[in-house]
Tab-separated table of C-alpha atoms in Angstrom:
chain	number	residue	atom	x	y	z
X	1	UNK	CA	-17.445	15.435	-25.263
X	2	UNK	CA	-13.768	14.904	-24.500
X	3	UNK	CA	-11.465	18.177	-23.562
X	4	UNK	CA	-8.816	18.945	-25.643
X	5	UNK	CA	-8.148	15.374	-26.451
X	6	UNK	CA	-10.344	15.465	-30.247
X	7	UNK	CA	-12.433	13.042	-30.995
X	8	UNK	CA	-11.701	9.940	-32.260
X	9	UNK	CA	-13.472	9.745	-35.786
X	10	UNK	CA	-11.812	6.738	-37.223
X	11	UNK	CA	-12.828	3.470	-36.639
X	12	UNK	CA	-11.783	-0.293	-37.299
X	13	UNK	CA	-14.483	-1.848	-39.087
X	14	UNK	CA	-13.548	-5.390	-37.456
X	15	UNK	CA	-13.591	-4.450	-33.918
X	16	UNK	CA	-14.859	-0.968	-33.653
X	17	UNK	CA	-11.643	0.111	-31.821
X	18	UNK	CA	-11.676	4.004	-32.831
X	19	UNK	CA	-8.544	6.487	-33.787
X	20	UNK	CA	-7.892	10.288	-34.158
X	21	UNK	CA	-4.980	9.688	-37.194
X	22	UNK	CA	-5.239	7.351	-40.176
X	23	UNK	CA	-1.595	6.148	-39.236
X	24	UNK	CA	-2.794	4.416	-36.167
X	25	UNK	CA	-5.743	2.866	-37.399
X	26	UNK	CA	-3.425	1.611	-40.041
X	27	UNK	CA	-0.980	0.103	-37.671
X	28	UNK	CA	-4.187	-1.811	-35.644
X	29	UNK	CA	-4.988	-3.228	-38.847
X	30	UNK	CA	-1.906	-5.211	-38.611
X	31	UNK	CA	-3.408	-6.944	-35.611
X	32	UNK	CA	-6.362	-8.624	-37.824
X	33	UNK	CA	-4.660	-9.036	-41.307
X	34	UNK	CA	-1.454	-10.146	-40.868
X	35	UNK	CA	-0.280	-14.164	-40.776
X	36	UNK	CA	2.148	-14.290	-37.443
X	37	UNK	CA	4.731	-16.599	-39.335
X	38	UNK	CA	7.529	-16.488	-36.831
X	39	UNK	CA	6.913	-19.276	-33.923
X	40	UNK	CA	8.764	-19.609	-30.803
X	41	UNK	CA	10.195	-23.618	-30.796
X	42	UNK	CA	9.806	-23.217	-26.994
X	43	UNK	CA	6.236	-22.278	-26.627
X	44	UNK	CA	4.711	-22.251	-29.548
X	45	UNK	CA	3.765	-18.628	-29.347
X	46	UNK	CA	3.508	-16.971	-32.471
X	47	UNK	CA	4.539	-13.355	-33.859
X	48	UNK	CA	3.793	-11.287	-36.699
X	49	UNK	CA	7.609	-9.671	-37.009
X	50	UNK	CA	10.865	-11.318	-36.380
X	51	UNK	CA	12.579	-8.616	-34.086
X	52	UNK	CA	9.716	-9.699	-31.632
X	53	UNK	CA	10.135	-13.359	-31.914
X	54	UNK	CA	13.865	-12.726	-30.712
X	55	UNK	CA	12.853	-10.617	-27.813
X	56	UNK	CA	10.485	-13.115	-26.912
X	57	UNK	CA	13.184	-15.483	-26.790
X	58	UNK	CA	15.121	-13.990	-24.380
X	59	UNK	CA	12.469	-15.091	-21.203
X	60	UNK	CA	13.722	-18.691	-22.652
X	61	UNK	CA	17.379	-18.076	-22.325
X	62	UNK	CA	17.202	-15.715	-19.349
X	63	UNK	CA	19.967	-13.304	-21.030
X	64	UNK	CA	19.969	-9.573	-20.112
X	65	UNK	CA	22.961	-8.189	-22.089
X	66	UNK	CA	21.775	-4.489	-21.427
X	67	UNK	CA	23.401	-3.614	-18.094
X	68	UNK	CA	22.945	0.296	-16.288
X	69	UNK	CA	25.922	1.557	-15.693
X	70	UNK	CA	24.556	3.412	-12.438
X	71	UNK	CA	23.543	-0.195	-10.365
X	72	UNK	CA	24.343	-2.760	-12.389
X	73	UNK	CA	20.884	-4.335	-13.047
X	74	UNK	CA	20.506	-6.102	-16.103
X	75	UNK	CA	17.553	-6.195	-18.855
X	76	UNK	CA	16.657	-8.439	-21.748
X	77	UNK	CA	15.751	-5.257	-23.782
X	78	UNK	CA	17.134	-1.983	-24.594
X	79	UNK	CA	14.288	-0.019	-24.699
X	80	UNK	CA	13.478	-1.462	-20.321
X	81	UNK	CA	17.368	-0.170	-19.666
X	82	UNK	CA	16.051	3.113	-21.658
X	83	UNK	CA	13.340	3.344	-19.387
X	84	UNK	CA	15.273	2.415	-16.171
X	85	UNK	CA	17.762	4.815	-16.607
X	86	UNK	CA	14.735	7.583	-15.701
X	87	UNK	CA	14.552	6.234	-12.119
X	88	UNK	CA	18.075	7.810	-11.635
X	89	UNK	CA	17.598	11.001	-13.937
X	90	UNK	CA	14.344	11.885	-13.055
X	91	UNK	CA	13.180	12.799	-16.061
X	92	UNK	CA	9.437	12.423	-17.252
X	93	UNK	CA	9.507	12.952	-20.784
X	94	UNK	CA	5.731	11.959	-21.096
X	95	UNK	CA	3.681	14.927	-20.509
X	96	UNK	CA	-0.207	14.781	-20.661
X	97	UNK	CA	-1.416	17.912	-23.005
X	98	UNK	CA	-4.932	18.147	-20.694
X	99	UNK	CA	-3.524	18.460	-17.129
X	100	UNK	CA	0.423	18.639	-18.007
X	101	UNK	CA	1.302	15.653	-15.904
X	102	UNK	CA	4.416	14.007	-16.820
X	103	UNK	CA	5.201	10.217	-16.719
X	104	UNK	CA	8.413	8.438	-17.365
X	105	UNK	CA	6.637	5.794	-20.181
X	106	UNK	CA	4.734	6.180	-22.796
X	107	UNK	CA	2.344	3.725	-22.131
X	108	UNK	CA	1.766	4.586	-18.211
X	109	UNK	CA	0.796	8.627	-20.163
X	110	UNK	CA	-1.633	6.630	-22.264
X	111	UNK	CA	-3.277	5.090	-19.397
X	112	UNK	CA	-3.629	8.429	-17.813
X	113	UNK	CA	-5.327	9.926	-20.875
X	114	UNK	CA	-8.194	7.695	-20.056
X	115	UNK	CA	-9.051	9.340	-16.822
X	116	UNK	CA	-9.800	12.655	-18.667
X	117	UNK	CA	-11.485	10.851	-21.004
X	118	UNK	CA	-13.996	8.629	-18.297
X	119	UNK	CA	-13.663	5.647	-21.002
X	120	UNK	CA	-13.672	1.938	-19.583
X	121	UNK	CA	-14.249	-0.646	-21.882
X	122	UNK	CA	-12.824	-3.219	-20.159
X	123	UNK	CA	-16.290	-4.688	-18.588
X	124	UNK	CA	-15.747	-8.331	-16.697
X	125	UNK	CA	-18.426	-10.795	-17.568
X	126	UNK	CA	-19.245	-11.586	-13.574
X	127	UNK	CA	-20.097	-8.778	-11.533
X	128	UNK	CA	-20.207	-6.105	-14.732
X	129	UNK	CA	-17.432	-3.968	-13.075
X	130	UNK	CA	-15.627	-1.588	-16.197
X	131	UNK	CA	-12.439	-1.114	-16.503
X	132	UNK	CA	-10.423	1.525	-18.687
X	133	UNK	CA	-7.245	-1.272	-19.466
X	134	UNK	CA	-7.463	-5.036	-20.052
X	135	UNK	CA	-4.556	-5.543	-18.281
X	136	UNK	CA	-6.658	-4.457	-14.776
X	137	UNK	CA	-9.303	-6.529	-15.960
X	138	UNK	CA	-7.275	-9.124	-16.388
X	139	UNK	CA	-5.560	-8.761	-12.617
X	140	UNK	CA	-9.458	-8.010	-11.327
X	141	UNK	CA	-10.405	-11.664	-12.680
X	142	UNK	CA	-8.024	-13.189	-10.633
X	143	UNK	CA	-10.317	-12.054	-7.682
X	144	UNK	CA	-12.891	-14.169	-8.870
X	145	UNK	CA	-10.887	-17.265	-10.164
X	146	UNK	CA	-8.389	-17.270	-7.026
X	147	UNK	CA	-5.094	-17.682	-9.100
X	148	UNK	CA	-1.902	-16.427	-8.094
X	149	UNK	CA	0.210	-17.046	-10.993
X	150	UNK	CA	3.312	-15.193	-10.251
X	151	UNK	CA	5.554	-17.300	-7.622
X	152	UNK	CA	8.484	-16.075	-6.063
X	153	UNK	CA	11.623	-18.420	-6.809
X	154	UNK	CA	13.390	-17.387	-3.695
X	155	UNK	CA	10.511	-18.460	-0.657
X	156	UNK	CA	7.450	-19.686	-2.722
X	157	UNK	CA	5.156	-17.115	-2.180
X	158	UNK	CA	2.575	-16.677	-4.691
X	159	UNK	CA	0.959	-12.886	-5.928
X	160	UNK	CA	-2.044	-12.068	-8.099
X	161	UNK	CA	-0.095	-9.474	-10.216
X	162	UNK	CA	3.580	-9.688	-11.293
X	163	UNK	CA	4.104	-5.816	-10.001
X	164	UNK	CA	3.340	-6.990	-6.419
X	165	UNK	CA	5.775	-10.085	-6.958
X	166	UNK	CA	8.439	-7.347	-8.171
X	167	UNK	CA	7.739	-5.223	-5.075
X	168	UNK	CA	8.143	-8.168	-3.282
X	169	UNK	CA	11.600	-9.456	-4.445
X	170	UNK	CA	13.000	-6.073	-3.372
X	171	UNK	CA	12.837	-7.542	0.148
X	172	UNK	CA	15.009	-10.530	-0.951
X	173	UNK	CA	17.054	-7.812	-3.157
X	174	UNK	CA	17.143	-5.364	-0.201
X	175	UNK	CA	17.331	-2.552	-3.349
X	176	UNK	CA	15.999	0.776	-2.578
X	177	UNK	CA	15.995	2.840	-5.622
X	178	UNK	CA	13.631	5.553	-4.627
X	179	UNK	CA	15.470	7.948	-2.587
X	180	UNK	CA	13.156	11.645	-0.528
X	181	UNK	CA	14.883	14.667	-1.819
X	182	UNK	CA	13.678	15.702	1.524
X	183	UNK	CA	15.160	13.839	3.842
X	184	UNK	CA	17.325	11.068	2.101
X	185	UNK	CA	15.103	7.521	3.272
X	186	UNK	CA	15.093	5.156	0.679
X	187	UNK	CA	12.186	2.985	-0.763
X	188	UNK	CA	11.920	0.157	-2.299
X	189	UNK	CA	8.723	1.126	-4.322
X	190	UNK	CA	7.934	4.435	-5.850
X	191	UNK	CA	4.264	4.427	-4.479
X	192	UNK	CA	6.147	4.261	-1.064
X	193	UNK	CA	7.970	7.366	-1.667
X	194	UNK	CA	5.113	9.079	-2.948
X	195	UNK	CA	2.934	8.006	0.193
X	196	UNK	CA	6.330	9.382	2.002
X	197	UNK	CA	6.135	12.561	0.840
X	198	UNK	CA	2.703	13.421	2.062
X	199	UNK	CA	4.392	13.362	5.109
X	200	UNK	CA	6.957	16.378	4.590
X	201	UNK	CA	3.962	18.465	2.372
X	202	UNK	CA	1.388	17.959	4.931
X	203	UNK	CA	-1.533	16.697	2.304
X	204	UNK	CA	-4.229	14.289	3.264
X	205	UNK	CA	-6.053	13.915	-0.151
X	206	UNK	CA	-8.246	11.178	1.088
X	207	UNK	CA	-11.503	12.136	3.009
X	208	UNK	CA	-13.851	10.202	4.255
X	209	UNK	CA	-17.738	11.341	3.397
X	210	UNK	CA	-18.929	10.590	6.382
X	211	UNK	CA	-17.104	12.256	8.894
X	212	UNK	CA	-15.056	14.454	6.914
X	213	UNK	CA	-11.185	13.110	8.533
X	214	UNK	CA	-9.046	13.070	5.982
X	215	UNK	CA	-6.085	10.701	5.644
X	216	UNK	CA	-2.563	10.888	4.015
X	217	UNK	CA	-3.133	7.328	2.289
X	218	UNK	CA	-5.849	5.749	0.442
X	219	UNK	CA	-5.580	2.298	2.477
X	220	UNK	CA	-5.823	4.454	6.283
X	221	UNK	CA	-9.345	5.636	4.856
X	222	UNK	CA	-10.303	2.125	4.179
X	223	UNK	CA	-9.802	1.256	7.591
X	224	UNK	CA	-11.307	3.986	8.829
X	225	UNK	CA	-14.344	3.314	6.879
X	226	UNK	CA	-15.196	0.185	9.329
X	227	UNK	CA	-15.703	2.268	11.925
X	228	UNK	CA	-18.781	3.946	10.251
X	229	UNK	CA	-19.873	0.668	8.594
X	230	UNK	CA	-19.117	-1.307	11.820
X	231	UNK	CA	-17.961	-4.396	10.327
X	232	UNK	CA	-15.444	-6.909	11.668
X	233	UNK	CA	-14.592	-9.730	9.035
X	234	UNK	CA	-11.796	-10.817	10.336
X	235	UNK	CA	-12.689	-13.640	13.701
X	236	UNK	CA	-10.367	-15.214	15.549
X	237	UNK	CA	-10.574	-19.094	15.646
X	238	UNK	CA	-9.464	-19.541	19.466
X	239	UNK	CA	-11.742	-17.147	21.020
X	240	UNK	CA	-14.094	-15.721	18.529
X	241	UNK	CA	-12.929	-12.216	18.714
X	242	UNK	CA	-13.678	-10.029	15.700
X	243	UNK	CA	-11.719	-7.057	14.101
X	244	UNK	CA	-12.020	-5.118	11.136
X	245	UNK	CA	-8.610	-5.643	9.730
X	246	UNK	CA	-6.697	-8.811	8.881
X	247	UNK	CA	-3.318	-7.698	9.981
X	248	UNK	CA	-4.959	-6.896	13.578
X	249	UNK	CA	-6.266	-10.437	13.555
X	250	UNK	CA	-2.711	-11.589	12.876
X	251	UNK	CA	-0.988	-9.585	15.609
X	252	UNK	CA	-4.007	-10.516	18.292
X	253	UNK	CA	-3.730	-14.440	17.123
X	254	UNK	CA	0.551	-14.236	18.246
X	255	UNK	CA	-1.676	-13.470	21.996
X	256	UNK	CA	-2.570	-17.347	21.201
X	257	UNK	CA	0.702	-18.841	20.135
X	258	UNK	CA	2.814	-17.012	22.439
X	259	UNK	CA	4.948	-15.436	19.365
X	260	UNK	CA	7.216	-12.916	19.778
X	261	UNK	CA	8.789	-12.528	16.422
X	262	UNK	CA	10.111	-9.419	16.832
X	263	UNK	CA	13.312	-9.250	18.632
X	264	UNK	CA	15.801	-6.095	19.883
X	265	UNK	CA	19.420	-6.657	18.513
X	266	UNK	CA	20.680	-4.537	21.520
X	267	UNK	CA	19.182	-6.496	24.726
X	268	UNK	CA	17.132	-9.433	23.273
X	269	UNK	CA	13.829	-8.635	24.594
X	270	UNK	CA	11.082	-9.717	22.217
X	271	UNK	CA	7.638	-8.280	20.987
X	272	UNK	CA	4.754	-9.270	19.311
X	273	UNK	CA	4.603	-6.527	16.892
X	274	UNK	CA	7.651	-5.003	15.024
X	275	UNK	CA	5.970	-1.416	16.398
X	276	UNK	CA	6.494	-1.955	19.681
X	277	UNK	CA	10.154	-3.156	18.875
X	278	UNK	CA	10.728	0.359	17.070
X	279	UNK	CA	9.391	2.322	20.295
X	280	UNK	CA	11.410	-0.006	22.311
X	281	UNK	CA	14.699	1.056	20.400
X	282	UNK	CA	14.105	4.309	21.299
X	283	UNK	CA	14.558	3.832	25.043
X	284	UNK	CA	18.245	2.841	23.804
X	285	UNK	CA	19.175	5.707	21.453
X	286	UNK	CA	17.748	8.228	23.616
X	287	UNK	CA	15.564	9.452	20.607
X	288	UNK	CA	12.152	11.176	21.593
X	289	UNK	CA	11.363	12.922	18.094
X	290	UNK	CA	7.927	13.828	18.887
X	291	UNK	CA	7.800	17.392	19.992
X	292	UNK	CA	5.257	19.583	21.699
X	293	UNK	CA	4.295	22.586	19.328
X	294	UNK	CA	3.170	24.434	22.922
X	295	UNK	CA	5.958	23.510	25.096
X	296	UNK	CA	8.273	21.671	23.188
X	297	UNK	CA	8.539	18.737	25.985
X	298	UNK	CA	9.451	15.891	23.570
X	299	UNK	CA	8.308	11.938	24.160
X	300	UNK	CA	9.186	8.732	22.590
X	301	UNK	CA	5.837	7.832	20.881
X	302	UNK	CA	3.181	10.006	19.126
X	303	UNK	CA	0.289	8.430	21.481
X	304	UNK	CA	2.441	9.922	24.809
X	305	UNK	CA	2.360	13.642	22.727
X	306	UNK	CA	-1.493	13.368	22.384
X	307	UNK	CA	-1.821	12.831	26.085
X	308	UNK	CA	0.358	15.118	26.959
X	309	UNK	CA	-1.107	17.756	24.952
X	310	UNK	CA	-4.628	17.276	26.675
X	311	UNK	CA	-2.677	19.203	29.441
X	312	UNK	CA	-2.584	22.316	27.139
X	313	UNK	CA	-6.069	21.461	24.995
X	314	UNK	CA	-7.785	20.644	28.948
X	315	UNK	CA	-10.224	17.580	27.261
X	316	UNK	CA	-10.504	15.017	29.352
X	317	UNK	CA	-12.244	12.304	27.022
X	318	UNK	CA	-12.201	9.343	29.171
X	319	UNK	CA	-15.790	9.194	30.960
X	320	UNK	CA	-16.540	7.445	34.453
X	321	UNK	CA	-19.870	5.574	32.823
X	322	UNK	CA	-21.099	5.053	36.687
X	323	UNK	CA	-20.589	9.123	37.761
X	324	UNK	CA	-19.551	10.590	34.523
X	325	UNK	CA	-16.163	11.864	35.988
X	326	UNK	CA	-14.067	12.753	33.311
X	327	UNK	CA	-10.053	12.078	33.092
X	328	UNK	CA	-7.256	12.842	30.780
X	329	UNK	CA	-5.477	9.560	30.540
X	330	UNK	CA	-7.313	6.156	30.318
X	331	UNK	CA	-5.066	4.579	33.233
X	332	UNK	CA	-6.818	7.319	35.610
X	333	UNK	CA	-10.061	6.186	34.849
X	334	UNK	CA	-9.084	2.424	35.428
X	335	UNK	CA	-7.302	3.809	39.239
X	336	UNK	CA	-11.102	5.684	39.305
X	337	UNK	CA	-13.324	2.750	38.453
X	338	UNK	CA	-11.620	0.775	41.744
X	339	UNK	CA	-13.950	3.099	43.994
X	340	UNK	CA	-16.925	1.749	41.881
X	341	UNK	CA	-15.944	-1.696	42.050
X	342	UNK	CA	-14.753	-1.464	46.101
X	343	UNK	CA	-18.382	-0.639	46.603
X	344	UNK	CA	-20.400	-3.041	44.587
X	345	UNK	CA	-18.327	-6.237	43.982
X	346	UNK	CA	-18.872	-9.099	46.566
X	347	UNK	CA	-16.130	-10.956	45.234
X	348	UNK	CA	-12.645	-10.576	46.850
X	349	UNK	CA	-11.253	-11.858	44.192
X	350	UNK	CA	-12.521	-10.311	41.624
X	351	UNK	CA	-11.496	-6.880	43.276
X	352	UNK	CA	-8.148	-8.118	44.038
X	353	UNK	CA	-7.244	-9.063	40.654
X	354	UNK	CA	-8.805	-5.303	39.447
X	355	UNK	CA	-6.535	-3.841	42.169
X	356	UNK	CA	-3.641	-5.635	40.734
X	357	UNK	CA	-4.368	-5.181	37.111
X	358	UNK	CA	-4.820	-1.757	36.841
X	359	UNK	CA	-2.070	-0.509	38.954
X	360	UNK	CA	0.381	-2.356	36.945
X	361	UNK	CA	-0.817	-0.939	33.733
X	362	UNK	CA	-0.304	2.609	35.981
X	363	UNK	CA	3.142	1.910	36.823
């Protein structure tokens, strides 16, 4: 039974597509009766009206006469300047009558009517997975078949959907449309501003069944979820070493290479991984934004505030496995283990290179 949407009572005898008004069903007709008699001398594509033959034509030329007056980018069609122009407004003129969501287009409302209505007829012939638009069956096939059909004209790079190659020419663009009301950071993406905002609301909306930890975004639950499941896909070809994530297996293989990519404009010093750089920065600005709630002693990184506030919370999760000793900081179990190690190893140099090892990770 579908809520407030009314059921869909008319149907296309051809194709069994169904419609609420007659007008619609009309319109569809269109699709199976009428002769496309306007061919593009380029492709050969065909089209049933003439007005869409010449908008066709403008992926052949490469014009974009419509031009927003607010950052200058261009479109081949009015109607995608039209829609454009909301990114700067705001507006959402689409509003769902179920759940009063609004949406700028029309056509990203329609594809939100299906999720009060549960329908997904798009089913894919391999592995029977349903889908409520063709056009993410379509992208889901690509899993199977391997093609990345959408190649960036700048570096080469080659995406699965043309949304991620459009996310990913922003880098070469360096546009950032998508501004917090919040706190003014710009994004290049919208999904990145949404994900943003979690941050200034507080919300975590994805929980994990297991454990119950819930995350602000979708992909942090994913990851978490390999800690339950216990896999590790992702081996490293030098020295076997697993890890659940492929971006880990990246970072761990620059251990290998010797990489440091990531380099500080202020004193040179490079780092593996672009995280370390941003802490590093911090020792130059001065910056130490994360704040004790209890005391409000203040520290560069957020993993130096959870140790410190073991101090107030008095856990000491770090367990001695020989004695069960507990510690606050990991580095004080290392300094503890030495005892251990002073009075069972029979290798000098085994105990020298412990001795040496740990205290420099102390200091």
């Amino acid at each position: 039974m579908l809520i407030h949407i009314g059921k869909k009572t008319l149907f296309c005898y051809l194709c069994n597509k169904s419609f609420r008004c007659k007008a619609n069903l009309k319109k569809h007709m269109l699709i199976h009766t009428e002769k496309k008699f306007h061919v593009c001398e380029v492709c050969n594509t065909s089209f049933r009206r003439k007005h869409s033959l010449n908008e066709h034509m403008l992926i052949h030329t490469g014009k974009k006469p419509h031009v927003c007056e607010l950052c200058n980018k261009s479109f081949g069609l009015k109607r995608h300047l039209k829609e454009h122009v909301f990114i700067h407004t705001g507006e959402k003129p689409h509003v769902c009558e179920v759940c009063n969501k609004s949406f700028r287009l029309k056509h990203i409302l329609n594809d939100h009517m299906l999720t009060h209505t549960g329908e997904k007829p798009h089913v894919c012939k391999v592995c029977n997975k349903s889908f409520s638009k063709k056009g993410t069956l379509s992208n889901h096939m690509l899993i199977h078949t391997g093609e990345k059909p959408h190649v960036c004209e700048v570096c080469n790079k080659s995406f699965e959907l043309r949304r991620s190659l459009r996310g990913h020419m922003l880098i070469h663009t360096g546009e950032k449309l998508y501004v917090c009301e919040v706190c003014n950071k710009s994004f290049s993406k919208n999904d990145t501003l949404s994900d943003h905002m979690l941050i200034h609301t507080g919300e975590k909306p994805h929980v994990c069944e297991v454990c119950n930890k819930s995350f602000r975004l979708r992909g942090s639950l994913s990851d978490h979820m390999l800690l339950h499941t216990g896999e590790k896909l992702h081996m490293c070809e030098v020295c076997n070493k697993s890890f659940r994530k492929n971006g880990t297996l990246s970072e761990h293989m620059l251990i290998h290479t010797g990489q440091k990519p990531h380099a500080c404009d202020v004193c040179n010093k490079a780092f593996r991984r672009k995280c370390d750089l941003n802490v590093h920065m911090l020792t130059h600005t001065g910056e130490k934004p994360h704040v004790c709630e209890v005391c409000n002693k203040s520290f560069r990184t957020n993993s130096h505030l959870r140790n410190h506030m073991l101090i107030h919370t008095g856990e000491k999760p770090h367990m001695c496995e020989v004695c069960n000793e507990t510690f606050i900081l990991k580095c004080e179990l290392n300094v503890h283990m030495l005892i251990h190690i002073k009075e069972t190893s029979e290798n000098s140099c085994l105990l020298r290179y412990a001795e040496s090892h740990t205290y420099k990770r102390v200091l």
